[in-house]
Coordinates of C-alpha atoms and ligand atoms in Angstrom, one line a residue:
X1 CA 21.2 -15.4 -34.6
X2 CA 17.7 -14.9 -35.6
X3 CA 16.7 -10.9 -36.6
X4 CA 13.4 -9.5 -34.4
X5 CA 11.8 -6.9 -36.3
X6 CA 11.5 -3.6 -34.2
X7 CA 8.7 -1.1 -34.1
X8 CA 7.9 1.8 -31.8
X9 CA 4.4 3.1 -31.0
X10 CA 3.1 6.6 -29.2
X11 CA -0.4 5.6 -28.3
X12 CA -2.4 2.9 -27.1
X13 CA -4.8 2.2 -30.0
X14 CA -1.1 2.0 -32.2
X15 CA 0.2 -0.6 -30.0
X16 CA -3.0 -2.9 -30.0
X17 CA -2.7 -2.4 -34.1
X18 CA 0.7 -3.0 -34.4
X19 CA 0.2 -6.2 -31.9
X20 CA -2.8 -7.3 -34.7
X21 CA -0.9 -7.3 -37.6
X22 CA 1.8 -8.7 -35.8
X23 CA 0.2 -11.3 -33.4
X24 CA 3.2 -13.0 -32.1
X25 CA 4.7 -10.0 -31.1
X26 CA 5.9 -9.1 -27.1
X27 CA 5.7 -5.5 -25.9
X28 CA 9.2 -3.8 -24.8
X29 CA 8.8 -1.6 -21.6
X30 CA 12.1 -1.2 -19.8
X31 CA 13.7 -4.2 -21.6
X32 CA 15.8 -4.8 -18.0
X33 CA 14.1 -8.3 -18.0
X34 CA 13.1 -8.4 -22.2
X35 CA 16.3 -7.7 -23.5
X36 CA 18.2 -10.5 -21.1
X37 CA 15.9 -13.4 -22.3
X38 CA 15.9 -12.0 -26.1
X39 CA 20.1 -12.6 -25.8
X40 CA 19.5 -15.9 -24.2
X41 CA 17.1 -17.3 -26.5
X42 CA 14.4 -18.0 -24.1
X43 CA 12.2 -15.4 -25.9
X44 CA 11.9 -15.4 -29.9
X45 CA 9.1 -13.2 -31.5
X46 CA 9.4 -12.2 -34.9
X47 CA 8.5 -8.6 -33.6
X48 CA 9.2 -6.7 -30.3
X49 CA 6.7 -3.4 -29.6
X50 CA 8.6 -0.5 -28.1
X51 CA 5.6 0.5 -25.7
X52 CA 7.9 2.8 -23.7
X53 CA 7.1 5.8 -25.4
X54 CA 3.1 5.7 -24.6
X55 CA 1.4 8.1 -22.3
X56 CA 1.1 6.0 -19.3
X57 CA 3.4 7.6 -16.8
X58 CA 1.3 9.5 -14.3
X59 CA 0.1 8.7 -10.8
X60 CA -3.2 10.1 -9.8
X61 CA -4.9 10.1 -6.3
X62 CA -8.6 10.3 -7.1
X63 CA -11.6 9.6 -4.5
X64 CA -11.5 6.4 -4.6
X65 CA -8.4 5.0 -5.6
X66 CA -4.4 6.2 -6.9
X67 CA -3.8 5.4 -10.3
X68 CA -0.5 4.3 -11.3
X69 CA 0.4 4.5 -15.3
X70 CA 2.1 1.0 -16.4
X71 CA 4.8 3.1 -17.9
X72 CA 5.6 4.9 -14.2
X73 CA 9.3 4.1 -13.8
X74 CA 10.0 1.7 -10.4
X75 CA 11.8 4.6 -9.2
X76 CA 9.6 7.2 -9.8
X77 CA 7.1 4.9 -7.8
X78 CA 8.8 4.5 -5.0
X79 CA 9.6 8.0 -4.3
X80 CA 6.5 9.5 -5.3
X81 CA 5.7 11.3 -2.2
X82 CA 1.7 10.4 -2.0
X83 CA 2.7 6.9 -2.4
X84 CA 5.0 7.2 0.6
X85 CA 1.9 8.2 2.3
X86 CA -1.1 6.2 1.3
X87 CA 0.7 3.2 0.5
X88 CA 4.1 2.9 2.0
X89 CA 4.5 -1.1 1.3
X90 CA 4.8 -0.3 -2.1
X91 CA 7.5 2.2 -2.0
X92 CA 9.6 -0.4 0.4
X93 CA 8.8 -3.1 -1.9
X94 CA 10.1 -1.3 -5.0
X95 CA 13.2 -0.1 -3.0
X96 CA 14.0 -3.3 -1.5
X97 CA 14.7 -4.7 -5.2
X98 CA 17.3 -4.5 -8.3
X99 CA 19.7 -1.3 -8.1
X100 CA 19.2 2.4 -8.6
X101 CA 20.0 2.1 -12.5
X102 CA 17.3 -1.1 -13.0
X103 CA 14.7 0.7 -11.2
X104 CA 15.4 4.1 -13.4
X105 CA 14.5 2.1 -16.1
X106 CA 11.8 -0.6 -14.9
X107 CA 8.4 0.3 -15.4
X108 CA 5.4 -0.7 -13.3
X109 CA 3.3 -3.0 -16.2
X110 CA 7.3 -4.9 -16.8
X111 CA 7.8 -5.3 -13.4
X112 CA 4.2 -7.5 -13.1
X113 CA 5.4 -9.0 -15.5
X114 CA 9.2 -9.8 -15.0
X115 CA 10.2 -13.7 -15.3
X116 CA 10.4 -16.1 -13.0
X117 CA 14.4 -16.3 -11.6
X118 CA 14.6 -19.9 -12.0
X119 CA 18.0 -20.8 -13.4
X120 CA 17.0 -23.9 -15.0
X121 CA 14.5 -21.8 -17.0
X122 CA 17.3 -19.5 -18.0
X123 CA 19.1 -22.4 -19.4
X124 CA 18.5 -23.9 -22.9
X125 CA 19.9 -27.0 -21.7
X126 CA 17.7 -27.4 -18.9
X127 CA 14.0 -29.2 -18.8
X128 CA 12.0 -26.4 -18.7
X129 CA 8.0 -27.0 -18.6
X130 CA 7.5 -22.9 -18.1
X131 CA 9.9 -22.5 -20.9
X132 CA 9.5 -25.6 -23.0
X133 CA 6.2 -27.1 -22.3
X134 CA 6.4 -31.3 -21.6
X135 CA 10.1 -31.0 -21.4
X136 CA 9.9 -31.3 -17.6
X137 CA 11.0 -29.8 -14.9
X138 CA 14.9 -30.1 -14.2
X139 CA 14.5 -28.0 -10.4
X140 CA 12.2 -30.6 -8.8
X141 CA 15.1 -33.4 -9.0
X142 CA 17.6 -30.7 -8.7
X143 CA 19.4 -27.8 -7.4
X144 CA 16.1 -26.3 -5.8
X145 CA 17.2 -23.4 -2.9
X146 CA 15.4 -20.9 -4.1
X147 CA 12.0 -22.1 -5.3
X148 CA 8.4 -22.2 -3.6
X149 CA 7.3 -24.0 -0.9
X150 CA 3.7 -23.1 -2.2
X151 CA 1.9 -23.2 -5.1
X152 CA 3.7 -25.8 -6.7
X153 CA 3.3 -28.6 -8.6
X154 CA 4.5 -31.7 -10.3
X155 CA 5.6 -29.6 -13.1
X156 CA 7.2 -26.3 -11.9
X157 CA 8.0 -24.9 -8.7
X158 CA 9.6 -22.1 -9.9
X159 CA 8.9 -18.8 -7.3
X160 CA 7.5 -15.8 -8.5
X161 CA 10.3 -12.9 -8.6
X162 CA 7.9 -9.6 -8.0
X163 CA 8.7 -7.7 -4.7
X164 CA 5.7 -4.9 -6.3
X165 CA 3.8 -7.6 -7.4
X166 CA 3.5 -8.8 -3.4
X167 CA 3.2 -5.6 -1.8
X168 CA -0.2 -4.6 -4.6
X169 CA -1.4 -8.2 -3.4
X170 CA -1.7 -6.7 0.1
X171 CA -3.5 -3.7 -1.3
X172 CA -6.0 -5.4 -3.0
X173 CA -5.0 -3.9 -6.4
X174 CA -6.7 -4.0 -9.6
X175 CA -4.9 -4.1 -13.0
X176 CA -6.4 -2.1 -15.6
X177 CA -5.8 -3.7 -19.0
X178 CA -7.1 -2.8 -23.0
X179 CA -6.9 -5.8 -25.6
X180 CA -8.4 -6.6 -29.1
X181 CA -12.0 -6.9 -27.5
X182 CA -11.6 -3.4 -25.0
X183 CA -10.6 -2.7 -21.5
X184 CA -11.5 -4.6 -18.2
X185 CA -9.7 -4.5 -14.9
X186 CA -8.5 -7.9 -12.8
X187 CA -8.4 -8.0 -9.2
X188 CA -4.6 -9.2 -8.5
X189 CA -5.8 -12.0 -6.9
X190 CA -6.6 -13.4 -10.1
X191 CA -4.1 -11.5 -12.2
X192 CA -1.4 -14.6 -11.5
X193 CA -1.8 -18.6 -12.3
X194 CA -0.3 -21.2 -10.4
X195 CA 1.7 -23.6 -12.5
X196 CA -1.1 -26.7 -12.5
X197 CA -0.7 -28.2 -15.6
X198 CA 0.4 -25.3 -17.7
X199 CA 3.2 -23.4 -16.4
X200 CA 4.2 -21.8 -19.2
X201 CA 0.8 -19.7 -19.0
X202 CA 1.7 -17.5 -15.9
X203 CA -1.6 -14.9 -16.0
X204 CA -4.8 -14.1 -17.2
X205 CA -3.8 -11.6 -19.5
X206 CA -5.6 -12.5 -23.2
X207 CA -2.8 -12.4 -25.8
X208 CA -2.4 -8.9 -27.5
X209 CA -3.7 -7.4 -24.0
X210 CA -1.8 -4.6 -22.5
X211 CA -1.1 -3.0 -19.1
X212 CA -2.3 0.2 -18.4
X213 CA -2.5 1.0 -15.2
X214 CA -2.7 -0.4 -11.7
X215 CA -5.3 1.1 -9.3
X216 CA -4.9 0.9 -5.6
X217 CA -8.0 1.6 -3.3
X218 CA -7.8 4.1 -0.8
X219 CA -8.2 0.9 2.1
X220 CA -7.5 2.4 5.6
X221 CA -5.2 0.1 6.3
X222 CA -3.1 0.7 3.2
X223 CA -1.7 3.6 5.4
X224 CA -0.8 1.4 7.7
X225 CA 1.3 -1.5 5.9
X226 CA 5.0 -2.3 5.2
X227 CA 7.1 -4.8 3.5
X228 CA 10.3 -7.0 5.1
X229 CA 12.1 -9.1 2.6
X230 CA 14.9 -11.3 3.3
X231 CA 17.7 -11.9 0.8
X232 CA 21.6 -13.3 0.1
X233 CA 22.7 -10.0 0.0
X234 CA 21.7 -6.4 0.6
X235 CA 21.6 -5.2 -2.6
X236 CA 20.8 -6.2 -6.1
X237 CA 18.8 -9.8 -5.1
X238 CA 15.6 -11.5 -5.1
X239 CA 13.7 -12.5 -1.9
X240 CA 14.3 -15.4 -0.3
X241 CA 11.4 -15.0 1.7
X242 CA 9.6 -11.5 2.1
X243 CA 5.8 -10.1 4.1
X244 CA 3.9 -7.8 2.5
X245 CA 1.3 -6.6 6.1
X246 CA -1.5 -4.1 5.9
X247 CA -3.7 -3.6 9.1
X248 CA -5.6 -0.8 11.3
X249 CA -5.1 -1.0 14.6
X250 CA -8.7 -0.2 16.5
X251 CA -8.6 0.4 20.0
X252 CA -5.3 -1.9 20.1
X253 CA -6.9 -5.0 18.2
X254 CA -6.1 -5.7 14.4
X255 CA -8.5 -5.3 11.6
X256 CA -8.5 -5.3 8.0
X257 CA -5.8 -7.1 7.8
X258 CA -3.8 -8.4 4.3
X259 CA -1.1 -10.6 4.2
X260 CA 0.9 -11.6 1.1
X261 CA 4.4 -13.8 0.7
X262 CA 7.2 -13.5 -1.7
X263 CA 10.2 -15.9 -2.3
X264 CA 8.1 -18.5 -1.2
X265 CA 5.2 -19.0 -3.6
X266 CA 4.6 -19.8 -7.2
X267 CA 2.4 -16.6 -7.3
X268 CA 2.7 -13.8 -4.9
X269 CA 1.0 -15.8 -2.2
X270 CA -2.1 -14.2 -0.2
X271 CA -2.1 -15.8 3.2
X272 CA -6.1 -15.5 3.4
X273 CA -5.3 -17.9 6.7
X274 CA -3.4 -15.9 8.7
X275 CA -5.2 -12.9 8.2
X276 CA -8.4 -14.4 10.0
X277 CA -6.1 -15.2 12.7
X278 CA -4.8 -12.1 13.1
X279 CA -8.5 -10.1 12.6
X280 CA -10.0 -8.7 16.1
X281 CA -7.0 -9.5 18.4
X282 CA -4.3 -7.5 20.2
X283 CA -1.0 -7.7 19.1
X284 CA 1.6 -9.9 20.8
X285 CA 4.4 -12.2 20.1
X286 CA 2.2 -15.8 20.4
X287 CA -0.1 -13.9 18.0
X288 CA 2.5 -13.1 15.1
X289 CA 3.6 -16.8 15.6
X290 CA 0.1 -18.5 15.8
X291 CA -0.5 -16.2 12.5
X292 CA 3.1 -17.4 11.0
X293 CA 2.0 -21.3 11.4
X294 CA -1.4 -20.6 10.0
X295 CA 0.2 -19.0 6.5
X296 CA 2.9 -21.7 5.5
X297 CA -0.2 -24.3 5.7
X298 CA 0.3 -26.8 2.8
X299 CA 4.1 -25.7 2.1
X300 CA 5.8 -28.4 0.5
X301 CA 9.5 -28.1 1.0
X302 CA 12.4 -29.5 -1.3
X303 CA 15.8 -31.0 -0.8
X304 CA 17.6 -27.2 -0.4
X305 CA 15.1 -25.3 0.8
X306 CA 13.8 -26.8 4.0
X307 CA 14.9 -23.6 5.4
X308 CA 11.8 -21.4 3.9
X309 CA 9.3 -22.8 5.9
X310 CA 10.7 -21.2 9.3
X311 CA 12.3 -18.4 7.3
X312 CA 8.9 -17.0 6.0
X313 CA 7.6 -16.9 9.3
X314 CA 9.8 -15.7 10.9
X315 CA 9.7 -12.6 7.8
X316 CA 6.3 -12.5 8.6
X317 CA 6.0 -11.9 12.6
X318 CA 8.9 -9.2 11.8
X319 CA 6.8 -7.3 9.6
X320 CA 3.6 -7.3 12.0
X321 CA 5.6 -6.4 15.1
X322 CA 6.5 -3.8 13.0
X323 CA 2.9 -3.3 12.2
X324 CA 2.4 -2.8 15.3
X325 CA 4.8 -0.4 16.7
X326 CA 3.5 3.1 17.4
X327 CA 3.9 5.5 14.5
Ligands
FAD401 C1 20.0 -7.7 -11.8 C2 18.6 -7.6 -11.6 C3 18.1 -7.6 -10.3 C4 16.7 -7.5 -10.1 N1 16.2 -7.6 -8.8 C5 14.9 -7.5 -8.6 C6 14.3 -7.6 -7.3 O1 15.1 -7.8 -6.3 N2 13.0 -7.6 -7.1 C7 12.2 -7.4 -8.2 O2 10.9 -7.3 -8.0 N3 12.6 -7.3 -9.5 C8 14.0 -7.3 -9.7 N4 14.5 -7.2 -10.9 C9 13.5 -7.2 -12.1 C10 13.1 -5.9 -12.5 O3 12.3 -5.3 -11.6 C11 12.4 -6.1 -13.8 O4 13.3 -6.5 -14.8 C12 11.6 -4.9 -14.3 O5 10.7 -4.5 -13.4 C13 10.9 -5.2 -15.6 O6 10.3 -4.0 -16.1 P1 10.7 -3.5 -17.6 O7 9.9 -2.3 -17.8 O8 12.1 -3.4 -17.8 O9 10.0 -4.7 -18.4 P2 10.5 -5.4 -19.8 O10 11.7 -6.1 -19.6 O11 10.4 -4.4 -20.9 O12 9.2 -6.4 -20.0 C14 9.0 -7.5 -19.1 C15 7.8 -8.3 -19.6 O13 6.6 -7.5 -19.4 C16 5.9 -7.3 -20.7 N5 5.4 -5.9 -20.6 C17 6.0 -4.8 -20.1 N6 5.2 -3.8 -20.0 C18 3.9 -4.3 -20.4 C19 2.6 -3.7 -20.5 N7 2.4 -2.4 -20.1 N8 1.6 -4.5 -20.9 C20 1.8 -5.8 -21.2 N9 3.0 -6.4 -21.2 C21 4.1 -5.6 -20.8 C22 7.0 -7.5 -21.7 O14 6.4 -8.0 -22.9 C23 7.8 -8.6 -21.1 O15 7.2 -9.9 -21.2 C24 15.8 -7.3 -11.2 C25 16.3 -7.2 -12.5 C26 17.7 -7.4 -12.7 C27 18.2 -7.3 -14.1

C-alpha cells in the first residue's frame, strides 16, 4: 500500500501553488469517482489536492450566460430553480444519474471529469491502453456491451460515462479553467478527445489546470430542451444510450436545434448531422427517424452491443417527440 500525501487548499491561487510544488498531484472534489480508483490502484499520485473547500459554489444568471461554480454540488444543480427554467436538460441529466447520496456529494468540475466505466480499465489485470498506455485494449476482443459505437478506435472504445457532460454539449457550454499560464475558457466541443492514438489523454485540459466554472449561454432554445436516457435499471446506472435535444419551435418548424448522445460515444457525441436534418422542418414521426439514421452515421458496432445502433435512435426520436409536445 503506497501512502498519498494529503493537502487541503481555500483558494484558487493556493491550489495552483500547491499543484507547482507538487506537479504530479490530482485535485480531490467529491472523491465519489477519486477515492474508488485511489483504492483500486488505477490512480497513484504522490499527492492528492483537497479542492473541495474553494469558493466555487455559486450559480449566477448574468446577461449573457449562467455561471455554474465547479464546486456546485450535482444536486444543488439539478434543483436549482433558474436552472429548471433556462436549462431544464441539465437538471434531468443530473437527476437521471448516481443516487441522492452521490449527487450530495458530486461536484460539477468532478463530474466532467469522472472516469470512463469501462471494467477492463478498472481491472489491474486487464489490457488497458487508457490506463496503461501500449498494453492494449482487452474490450475490443472482449466482453464489449456497453462501449461506443462512435468515436472509437483500434485502441479503446471505452464510452464516456457523463450524463451532464451530454446535456452541456447540447447547450453549447464553455468551461472556464485557470492553470500555471492564467485562465481561458473551452468550448465543450473541444473540451473531450477521442481515444486516437492516445487514450489515456481524455481532454484538453494542460496539466496543473483547474475547473472553475461552466458557463451556459442564454440560447433560446436552451428553454426548450430535455434529456432521455436509457439504462439496466432505474436507479443508480449509467446510460446505455441517452439524447440530449434543444430546439425552438417557430411557427411549428424546428430551429436551433442541438443534438448530443451518451452511452454510445467515446466523447459525449454531438450529432452535428441530424441537427441539419432536423433545422426548418415540421415535426413528425418520419422526421425523428430520418434525423435518428442521420446521427448513428459511421457507428461501428461490436460483438455485444449490436443493439446500440437502433437503441440510440430510438432514445433520440423519444426525446424530440417530446420536444415537440406542447408545453
Ligand atoms: C455508484 C455510482 C453511480 C454513478 N452513476 C452515474 C451516472 O449514472 N451518471 C453520471 O453522469 N455519473 C454517475 N456517477 C459518477 C459521479 O457523477 C461522479 O463520480 C461525480 O460526478 C464526480 O464528482 P466528484 O466531485 O466526486 O469528483 P472527484 O471524484 O473528486 O474527481 C473526479 C476527477 O475530476 C478531477 N477534478 C475534480 N474537480 C476538478 C476541478 N475543479 N478541476 C480539475 N479537476 C477536477 C479529479 O482530479 C478527478 O480526476 C456515478 C458514481 C457512482 C459511484
Amino acid at each position: 500500500m503506497k501512502d498519498i500525501a494529503y493537502t487541503r487548499v481555500e483558494s484558487v491561487g493556493a491550489a495552483l501553488d500547491s499543484w507547482r510544488r507538487h506537479p504530479d498531484a490530482m485535485y480531490l472534489a467529491g472523491g465519489t469517482t477519486m477515492v474508488d480508483l485511489l483504492r483500486e490502484g488505477v490512480f497513484m499520485p504522490e499527492t492528492v489536492i483537497d479542492i473541495s473547500g474553494l469558493p466555487l459554489r455559486e450559480i449566477r444568471v448574468d446577461r449573457e450566460f449562467t455561471r455554474v461554480g465547479a464546486m456546485v454540488a450535482n444536486s444543488d444543480l439539478a434543483w436549482n430553480p433558474a436552472i429548471r427554467t433556462l436549462f431544464p436538460v441539465i437538471s434531468q441529466a443530473v437527476l437521471a444519474g448516481a443516487s441522492g447520496q452521490i449527487r450530495n456529494m458530486a461536484s460539477t468540475g468532478g463530474n466532467l471529469l469522472q472516469r470512463t466505466r469501462c471494467p477492463y480499465y478498472r481491472d489491474l489485470g486487464a489490457a488497458c491502453n487508457k490506463r496503461s498506455p501500449g498494453s492494449g485494449c482487452a474490450a475490443i476482443g472482449g466482453f464489449n456491451r456497453s462501449h461506443a459505437i462512435l468515436g472509437g478506435s483500434e485502441h479503446c472504445i471505452a464510452t464516456h460515462p457523463s450524463d451532464l457532460a451530454v446535456a452541456l454539449t447540447a447547450l453549447d457550454a464553455r468551461i472556464r479553467v485557470a492553470g500555471p499560464d492564467g485562465e481561458r475558457e473551452i468550448p465543450i466541443t473541444e473540451f473531450y478527445l477521442p481515444p486516437g492514438d492516445t487514450p489515456q489523454r481524455e481532454t484538453t485540459l494542460e496539466r496543473g489546470e483547474l475547473i472553475l466554472a461552466v458557463h451556459l449561454p442564454h440560447a433560446p432554445s436552451a428553454r426548450n430542451s430535455h434529456y432521455f436516457k436509457v439504462r439496466d435499471r432505474q436507479s443508480f446506472e449509467f446510460a446505455l444510450a441517452s439524447s440530449a435535444v434543444a430546439a425552438d419551435l417557430v411557427e411549428g418548424k424546428f430551429a436551433h436545434v442541438r443534438i448530443a448522445l451518451g452511452g454510445v460515444g467515446t466523447v459525449p457525441w454531438r450529432a452535428r448531422a441530424a441537427e441539419r436534418v432536423l433545422e426548418g422542418q415540421a415535426p413528425s414521426e418520419m422526421l425523428f427517424a430520418g434525423a435518428a439514421a442521420e446521427a448513428v452515421t459511421g457507428a461501428v458496432p461490436r460483438r455485444h452491443n449490436a443493439f446500440k445502433t437502433t437503441l440510440i435512435q430510438r432514445t433520440l426520436a423519444a426525446a424530440l417527440r417530446r420536444l415537440a409536445e406542447p408545453s
